Amino acid sequence: MPKRSANTKRAETSPAFTVAIVGRPNVGKSTLFNRLVGRRAALVHDRPGVTRDRREGVGDIAGLVFRVIDTAGFEDSGAETLEGRMRAQTEKAVAEADVVLMLVDARAGITPLDEHFAALLRKSKTPVVLVANKCEGKNADAGVYDAYSLGLGDPIALSAEHGEGLDGLFHALAPFGPDLPDLDEDDVFPDEEEDEDADADHDDPARPLNLAIIGRPNTGKSTLINRLVGDERVLTGPEPGVTRDAIPVDWTYQGRPIRLVDTAGVRRRAKVTDAVEKLSVGETFEAIKMAEVVVLVLDAEAVLDKQELTLARHVVEEGRALVIALNKWDVVKEKRS
């Protein structure tokens, strides 16, 4: 069978079904997501709980193409908390999916939190495939055997970081997709690679317009996206810095496809010391680079400080169309026409 790049296969085939990746924090969900979509799309860090929003992409294993959703770690917290709102986003992903991949960390073994959420998934109508991640080396064998205790069937042993065991995942997902020819051991499986063909269809009128939403923390960027699409698509809340990843959201306005990108708030460089925040800010600037139009969201009560002027200048220097949006206009007491 001739080997083709993951990018070529994705261009030829539309996703036939949807896969949601779930599990407790820090079991490697985003690493597996990146492996399946063939590039470093989701933010990955050793710190638990980095992922907060649902992120969608097109996954591909040897020609089996599917829509894949990365989710926040299952947390057992109250609905009013940030963790509870994150769990609600994960529950939406499970409801939308045709099949769920529940990840466990084979090196850490099965934890009470794994058992709690496995019990919830057993009650779900969505089929579940159990995946034991981080299986590189012999130290993970005991964790794989422990995974049988979750009552979700035979676990698939793999290493998302090293790309091992994807053949087992292929065979578990194949029944949910279209018929494919039998595969040999030498058939290609996805590796992380840059999307070299990202700009190949730049002049295609059907190609979505890339529109990034940027600004300081807590100016209402995520709320704006939810209002535009008419759904609680991205996580919002009173806490500053809720958004960490740059999250693309597909939207259609008057027949024109638009890809909205929610981004992390950008503070002054001197204040950014946390490693995860540095990664988040880097994703924001990458979103600006990939956008055609950038909306800079300002708080109507505190507009155009030095940081926002710096952001605006950067957008212009990148050659992107800049739109200034004044949010929270309803709280302004002295409105001038």
Short mmCIF file of C-alpha atoms in Angstrom, two decimals:
data_model
loop_
_atom_site.label_atom_id
_atom_site.label_comp_id
_atom_site.label_asym_id
_atom_site.label_seq_id
_atom_site.Cartn_x
_atom_site.Cartn_y
_atom_site.Cartn_z
CA MET A 1 0.00 0.00 0.00
CA PRO A 2 1.56 3.38 -0.95
CA LYS A 3 2.26 5.64 1.98
CA ARG A 4 0.60 9.04 2.03
CA SER A 5 0.99 11.89 4.43
CA ALA A 6 -1.68 12.42 7.08
CA ASN A 7 -2.40 15.86 5.58
CA THR A 8 -3.12 14.37 2.13
CA LYS A 9 -5.52 11.79 3.52
CA ARG A 10 -7.40 14.35 5.57
CA ALA A 11 -7.89 16.49 2.49
CA GLU A 12 -9.41 13.55 0.61
CA THR A 13 -11.84 12.28 3.26
CA SER A 14 -14.46 13.93 5.43
CA PRO A 15 -14.87 12.80 9.05
CA ALA A 16 -17.45 10.01 9.20
CA PHE A 17 -17.91 9.87 12.98
CA THR A 18 -16.97 11.69 16.19
CA VAL A 19 -14.58 10.56 18.94
CA ALA A 20 -14.37 12.26 22.36
CA ILE A 21 -11.25 11.80 24.50
CA VAL A 22 -12.03 11.90 28.24
CA GLY A 23 -10.40 10.99 31.53
CA ARG A 24 -9.11 12.49 34.75
CA PRO A 25 -6.50 15.26 34.56
CA ASN A 26 -2.97 14.53 33.34
CA VAL A 27 -3.53 11.12 31.72
CA GLY A 28 -2.37 12.36 28.29
CA LYS A 29 -5.62 13.34 26.55
CA SER A 30 -4.13 16.35 24.75
CA THR A 31 -1.04 14.38 23.78
CA LEU A 32 -3.25 11.74 22.16
CA PHE A 33 -5.32 14.47 20.48
CA ASN A 34 -2.15 15.98 18.99
CA ARG A 35 -1.02 12.56 17.85
CA LEU A 36 -4.33 11.84 16.10
CA VAL A 37 -4.59 15.21 14.33
CA GLY A 38 -0.94 15.02 13.31
CA ARG A 39 0.27 18.31 14.79
CA ARG A 40 0.73 20.11 18.10
CA ALA A 41 -2.72 21.70 18.19
CA ALA A 42 -3.53 21.38 21.91
CA LEU A 43 -1.53 22.85 24.76
CA VAL A 44 0.44 20.15 26.62
CA HIS A 45 2.14 20.53 30.01
CA ASP A 46 3.01 18.24 32.91
CA ARG A 47 0.74 20.28 35.20
CA PRO A 48 -2.70 18.67 35.65
CA GLY A 49 -5.74 20.55 34.39
CA VAL A 50 -4.11 22.60 31.62
CA THR A 51 -6.92 21.83 29.16
CA ARG A 52 -10.19 23.58 30.02
CA ASP A 53 -12.17 23.97 26.79
CA ARG A 54 -13.27 21.46 24.20
CA ARG A 55 -10.93 21.47 21.21
CA GLU A 56 -11.96 19.82 17.93
CA GLY A 57 -9.88 18.54 15.06
CA VAL A 58 -9.77 15.93 12.30
CA GLY A 59 -8.09 12.73 13.43
CA ASP A 60 -6.61 10.12 11.11
CA ILE A 61 -5.27 6.63 11.69
CA ALA A 62 -4.19 4.92 8.47
CA GLY A 63 -7.00 6.47 6.43
CA LEU A 64 -9.71 6.13 9.10
CA VAL A 65 -10.78 9.77 9.38
CA PHE A 66 -12.90 11.09 12.24
CA ARG A 67 -13.76 14.23 14.15
CA VAL A 68 -11.92 14.16 17.47
CA ILE A 69 -12.67 16.25 20.57
CA ASP A 70 -10.11 16.93 23.30
CA THR A 71 -11.71 17.65 26.67
CA ALA A 72 -10.88 18.93 30.11
CA GLY A 73 -10.10 16.37 32.78
CA PHE A 74 -13.10 14.97 34.60
CA GLU A 75 -13.25 16.70 38.00
CA ASP A 76 -15.65 15.83 40.82
CA SER A 77 -16.62 19.41 41.78
CA GLY A 78 -19.73 21.54 42.23
CA ALA A 79 -21.49 22.81 39.11
CA GLU A 80 -20.88 26.45 40.06
CA THR A 81 -17.10 26.06 40.23
CA LEU A 82 -14.65 26.43 37.33
CA GLU A 83 -13.97 22.69 37.48
CA GLY A 84 -17.70 21.99 37.42
CA ARG A 85 -18.15 24.16 34.33
CA MET A 86 -15.23 22.33 32.72
CA ARG A 87 -16.95 19.03 33.45
CA ALA A 88 -20.15 20.31 31.83
CA GLN A 89 -18.19 21.00 28.62
CA THR A 90 -16.82 17.44 28.75
CA GLU A 91 -20.31 16.02 29.25
CA LYS A 92 -21.46 17.89 26.12
CA ALA A 93 -18.61 16.31 24.17
CA VAL A 94 -19.60 12.84 25.38
CA ALA A 95 -23.21 13.46 24.34
CA GLU A 96 -22.13 14.60 20.85
CA ALA A 97 -19.71 11.71 20.26
CA ASP A 98 -20.31 8.41 18.50
CA VAL A 99 -17.66 6.78 20.67
CA VAL A 100 -15.70 7.85 23.77
CA LEU A 101 -12.06 7.07 24.50
CA MET A 102 -11.58 6.93 28.27
CA LEU A 103 -7.89 7.34 29.05
CA VAL A 104 -6.17 6.07 32.18
CA ASP A 105 -2.52 6.40 33.14
CA ALA A 106 -1.08 2.86 33.11
CA ARG A 107 2.01 3.93 35.04
CA ALA A 108 -0.02 5.51 37.85
CA GLY A 109 -2.56 2.69 37.98
CA ILE A 110 -6.31 3.00 38.52
CA THR A 111 -7.35 5.74 40.94
CA PRO A 112 -10.68 6.33 42.74
CA LEU A 113 -11.35 9.19 40.30
CA ASP A 114 -10.91 6.80 37.36
CA GLU A 115 -13.40 4.42 39.00
CA HIS A 116 -15.89 7.24 39.66
CA PHE A 117 -15.97 8.46 36.08
CA ALA A 118 -15.89 4.96 34.61
CA ALA A 119 -19.12 4.36 36.55
CA LEU A 120 -20.63 7.49 34.99
CA LEU A 121 -19.58 6.44 31.49
CA ARG A 122 -21.07 2.97 31.94
CA LYS A 123 -24.43 4.70 32.39
CA SER A 124 -23.97 6.74 29.22
CA LYS A 125 -25.57 5.68 25.94
CA THR A 126 -22.33 6.48 24.08
CA PRO A 127 -20.04 3.46 23.47
CA VAL A 128 -16.78 3.60 25.43
CA VAL A 129 -13.32 2.34 24.46
CA LEU A 130 -10.90 2.04 27.37
CA VAL A 131 -7.35 3.22 26.62
CA ALA A 132 -4.38 2.64 28.92
CA ASN A 133 -1.92 5.40 28.02
CA LYS A 134 1.78 5.82 28.87
CA CYS A 135 2.48 2.15 28.21
CA GLU A 136 6.05 2.62 27.01
CA GLY A 137 8.27 0.23 28.98
CA LYS A 138 7.38 -2.70 31.25
CA ASN A 139 6.48 -0.59 34.29
CA ALA A 140 3.00 -0.02 32.84
CA ASP A 141 1.98 -3.70 32.63
CA ALA A 142 0.38 -3.76 36.08
CA GLY A 143 -1.67 -0.66 35.28
CA VAL A 144 -3.00 -2.26 32.10
CA TYR A 145 -4.19 -5.30 34.03
CA ASP A 146 -5.75 -3.06 36.71
CA ALA A 147 -7.75 -1.28 34.00
CA TYR A 148 -9.90 -4.40 33.55
CA SER A 149 -11.45 -3.61 36.95
CA LEU A 150 -13.25 -0.58 35.46
CA GLY A 151 -15.71 -2.83 33.65
CA LEU A 152 -15.25 -1.11 30.29
CA GLY A 153 -13.88 -4.08 28.36
CA ASP A 154 -10.36 -4.86 27.23
CA PRO A 155 -8.02 -1.88 27.57
CA ILE A 156 -5.98 -0.78 24.56
CA ALA A 157 -2.37 -0.28 25.58
CA LEU A 158 -0.66 2.62 23.84
CA SER A 159 1.77 5.47 24.24
CA ALA A 160 0.40 8.70 22.80
CA GLU A 161 3.73 10.43 23.28
CA HIS A 162 5.69 7.84 21.32
CA GLY A 163 2.99 6.76 18.86
CA GLU A 164 2.97 3.13 20.02
CA GLY A 165 -0.17 0.96 19.98
CA LEU A 166 -2.16 3.00 17.45
CA ASP A 167 -2.93 -0.17 15.48
CA GLY A 168 -5.03 -1.40 18.41
CA LEU A 169 -6.85 1.93 18.54
CA PHE A 170 -7.49 1.72 14.80
CA HIS A 171 -9.19 -1.68 15.13
CA ALA A 172 -11.29 -0.44 18.08
CA LEU A 173 -12.53 2.61 16.13
CA ALA A 174 -12.89 1.01 12.70
CA PRO A 175 -16.42 -0.39 13.37
CA PHE A 176 -17.69 3.18 13.80
CA GLY A 177 -16.40 4.33 10.42
CA PRO A 178 -16.73 3.31 6.76
CA ASP A 179 -15.34 0.02 5.49
CA LEU A 180 -11.61 0.16 4.84
CA PRO A 181 -9.25 -2.38 3.28
CA ASP A 182 -7.32 -4.69 5.60
CA LEU A 183 -4.11 -3.15 6.91
CA ASP A 184 -0.64 -4.58 7.03
CA GLU A 185 1.79 -3.90 9.85
CA ASP A 186 3.76 -1.54 7.58
CA ASP A 187 0.81 0.78 6.93
CA VAL A 188 1.42 4.36 7.96
CA PHE A 189 0.03 5.73 11.21
CA PRO A 190 -0.07 9.45 12.04
CA ASP A 191 3.02 11.20 13.32
CA GLU A 192 3.13 14.72 14.64
CA GLU A 193 3.96 17.04 11.77
CA GLU A 194 3.40 20.60 10.76
CA ASP A 195 0.45 21.26 8.48
CA GLU A 196 2.42 22.17 5.38
CA ASP A 197 -0.73 22.44 3.25
CA ALA A 198 -2.48 24.91 5.56
CA ASP A 199 -2.28 27.75 3.01
CA ALA A 200 -2.76 25.65 -0.13
CA ASP A 201 -6.41 26.64 -0.46
CA HIS A 202 -5.92 30.32 0.43
CA ASP A 203 -7.91 31.51 -2.61
CA ASP A 204 -10.77 29.02 -2.21
CA PRO A 205 -14.00 31.04 -1.66
CA ALA A 206 -15.40 28.16 0.41
CA ARG A 207 -12.45 28.32 2.80
CA PRO A 208 -13.41 29.72 6.22
CA LEU A 209 -12.32 33.24 7.11
CA ASN A 210 -9.94 33.01 10.07
CA LEU A 211 -11.00 35.54 12.72
CA ALA A 212 -9.11 35.70 16.03
CA ILE A 213 -10.54 37.30 19.19
CA ILE A 214 -7.80 38.80 21.38
CA GLY A 215 -7.44 41.15 24.34
CA ARG A 216 -6.48 41.42 27.98
CA PRO A 217 -7.81 38.83 30.46
CA ASN A 218 -11.47 39.06 31.45
CA THR A 219 -12.61 41.47 28.73
CA GLY A 220 -15.31 39.08 27.50
CA LYS A 221 -13.64 37.36 24.53
CA SER A 222 -15.17 33.94 25.21
CA THR A 223 -18.57 35.45 26.00
CA LEU A 224 -18.50 37.22 22.62
CA ILE A 225 -17.83 33.95 20.80
CA ASN A 226 -20.65 32.19 22.65
CA ARG A 227 -23.01 35.03 21.75
CA LEU A 228 -22.04 34.87 18.07
CA VAL A 229 -22.50 31.10 17.74
CA GLY A 230 -25.58 31.00 20.00
CA ASP A 231 -24.23 28.28 22.29
CA GLU A 232 -22.06 27.89 25.39
CA ARG A 233 -19.31 26.60 23.14
CA VAL A 234 -16.32 27.87 25.12
CA LEU A 235 -15.82 28.13 28.85
CA THR A 236 -16.60 31.46 30.53
CA GLY A 237 -16.58 32.72 34.10
CA PRO A 238 -15.69 35.59 36.40
CA GLU A 239 -12.19 34.24 37.01
CA PRO A 240 -9.50 35.94 34.89
CA GLY A 241 -7.50 33.65 32.65
CA VAL A 242 -10.16 30.96 32.16
CA THR A 243 -9.12 30.42 28.51
CA ARG A 244 -5.71 28.82 28.01
CA ASP A 245 -5.71 27.21 24.57
CA ALA A 246 -6.46 29.02 21.34
CA ILE A 247 -9.80 27.35 20.59
CA PRO A 248 -11.15 27.38 16.99
CA VAL A 249 -14.94 27.44 16.64
CA ASP A 250 -16.64 27.06 13.25
CA TRP A 251 -19.45 29.54 12.55
CA THR A 252 -21.46 30.54 9.50
CA TYR A 253 -22.71 34.09 8.98
CA GLN A 254 -24.96 34.89 6.01
CA GLY A 255 -23.67 31.83 4.22
CA ARG A 256 -19.99 32.67 4.79
CA PRO A 257 -17.99 30.10 6.80
CA ILE A 258 -15.92 31.72 9.53
CA ARG A 259 -13.46 30.10 11.92
CA LEU A 260 -13.55 32.04 15.19
CA VAL A 261 -10.52 31.57 17.43
CA ASP A 262 -10.87 32.23 21.14
CA THR A 263 -7.54 33.09 22.75
CA ALA A 264 -6.00 33.50 26.16
CA GLY A 265 -5.84 37.01 27.58
CA VAL A 266 -2.48 38.74 27.21
CA ARG A 267 -1.00 40.66 30.13
CA ARG A 268 2.14 42.80 30.14
CA ARG A 269 5.20 40.67 29.52
CA ALA A 270 6.73 41.53 32.88
CA LYS A 271 3.72 40.01 34.67
CA VAL A 272 3.83 36.72 32.76
CA THR A 273 6.01 34.38 34.81
CA ASP A 274 3.95 31.18 34.95
CA ALA A 275 5.06 28.52 32.44
CA VAL A 276 1.54 27.61 31.33
CA GLU A 277 0.60 31.27 30.87
CA LYS A 278 3.69 31.75 28.69
CA LEU A 279 2.55 28.85 26.49
CA SER A 280 -0.97 30.32 26.34
CA VAL A 281 0.31 33.74 25.29
CA GLY A 282 2.45 32.08 22.64
CA GLU A 283 -0.67 30.42 21.23
CA THR A 284 -2.43 33.80 21.14
CA PHE A 285 0.32 35.31 19.02
CA GLU A 286 0.28 32.24 16.78
CA ALA A 287 -3.50 32.73 16.33
CA ILE A 288 -2.85 36.33 15.25
CA LYS A 289 -0.28 35.10 12.75
CA MET A 290 -2.74 32.60 11.24
CA ALA A 291 -5.73 34.99 11.19
CA GLU A 292 -6.93 37.28 8.43
CA VAL A 293 -9.05 39.45 10.72
CA VAL A 294 -8.33 40.13 14.40
CA VAL A 295 -10.88 41.55 16.83
CA LEU A 296 -9.28 43.33 19.79
CA VAL A 297 -11.83 43.29 22.61
CA LEU A 298 -11.57 46.21 25.05
CA ASP A 299 -13.29 46.77 28.37
CA ALA A 300 -15.39 49.90 27.81
CA GLU A 301 -14.55 51.19 31.28
CA ALA A 302 -10.80 50.81 30.90
CA VAL A 303 -9.77 51.09 27.28
CA LEU A 304 -6.51 51.31 25.39
CA ASP A 305 -3.88 50.93 28.03
CA LYS A 306 -0.27 50.36 26.97
CA GLN A 307 -0.74 46.58 26.66
CA GLU A 308 -3.71 46.95 24.32
CA LEU A 309 -1.85 49.47 22.17
CA THR A 310 1.01 46.98 21.96
CA LEU A 311 -1.39 44.24 20.85
CA ALA A 312 -2.98 46.52 18.25
CA ARG A 313 0.41 47.50 16.87
CA HIS A 314 1.45 43.84 16.64
CA VAL A 315 -1.71 42.96 14.67
CA VAL A 316 -1.07 45.80 12.20
CA GLU A 317 2.59 44.86 11.83
CA GLU A 318 1.52 41.29 11.04
CA GLY A 319 -0.56 42.70 8.20
CA ARG A 320 -3.90 41.58 9.62
CA ALA A 321 -7.17 43.52 9.46
CA LEU A 322 -7.82 45.01 12.93
CA VAL A 323 -11.29 45.50 14.42
CA ILE A 324 -11.70 47.26 17.78
CA ALA A 325 -14.64 46.03 19.88
CA LEU A 326 -15.78 47.88 23.01
CA ASN A 327 -17.36 45.31 25.33
CA LYS A 328 -19.40 45.89 28.50
CA TRP A 329 -20.87 49.06 26.98
CA ASP A 330 -24.03 48.54 29.06
CA VAL A 331 -22.18 49.49 32.27
CA VAL A 332 -20.77 52.76 30.92
CA LYS A 333 -22.57 55.62 32.68
CA GLU A 334 -21.55 58.56 30.50
CA LYS A 335 -21.91 57.51 26.87
CA ARG A 336 -20.80 60.11 24.33
CA SER A 337 -22.23 60.03 20.81
#
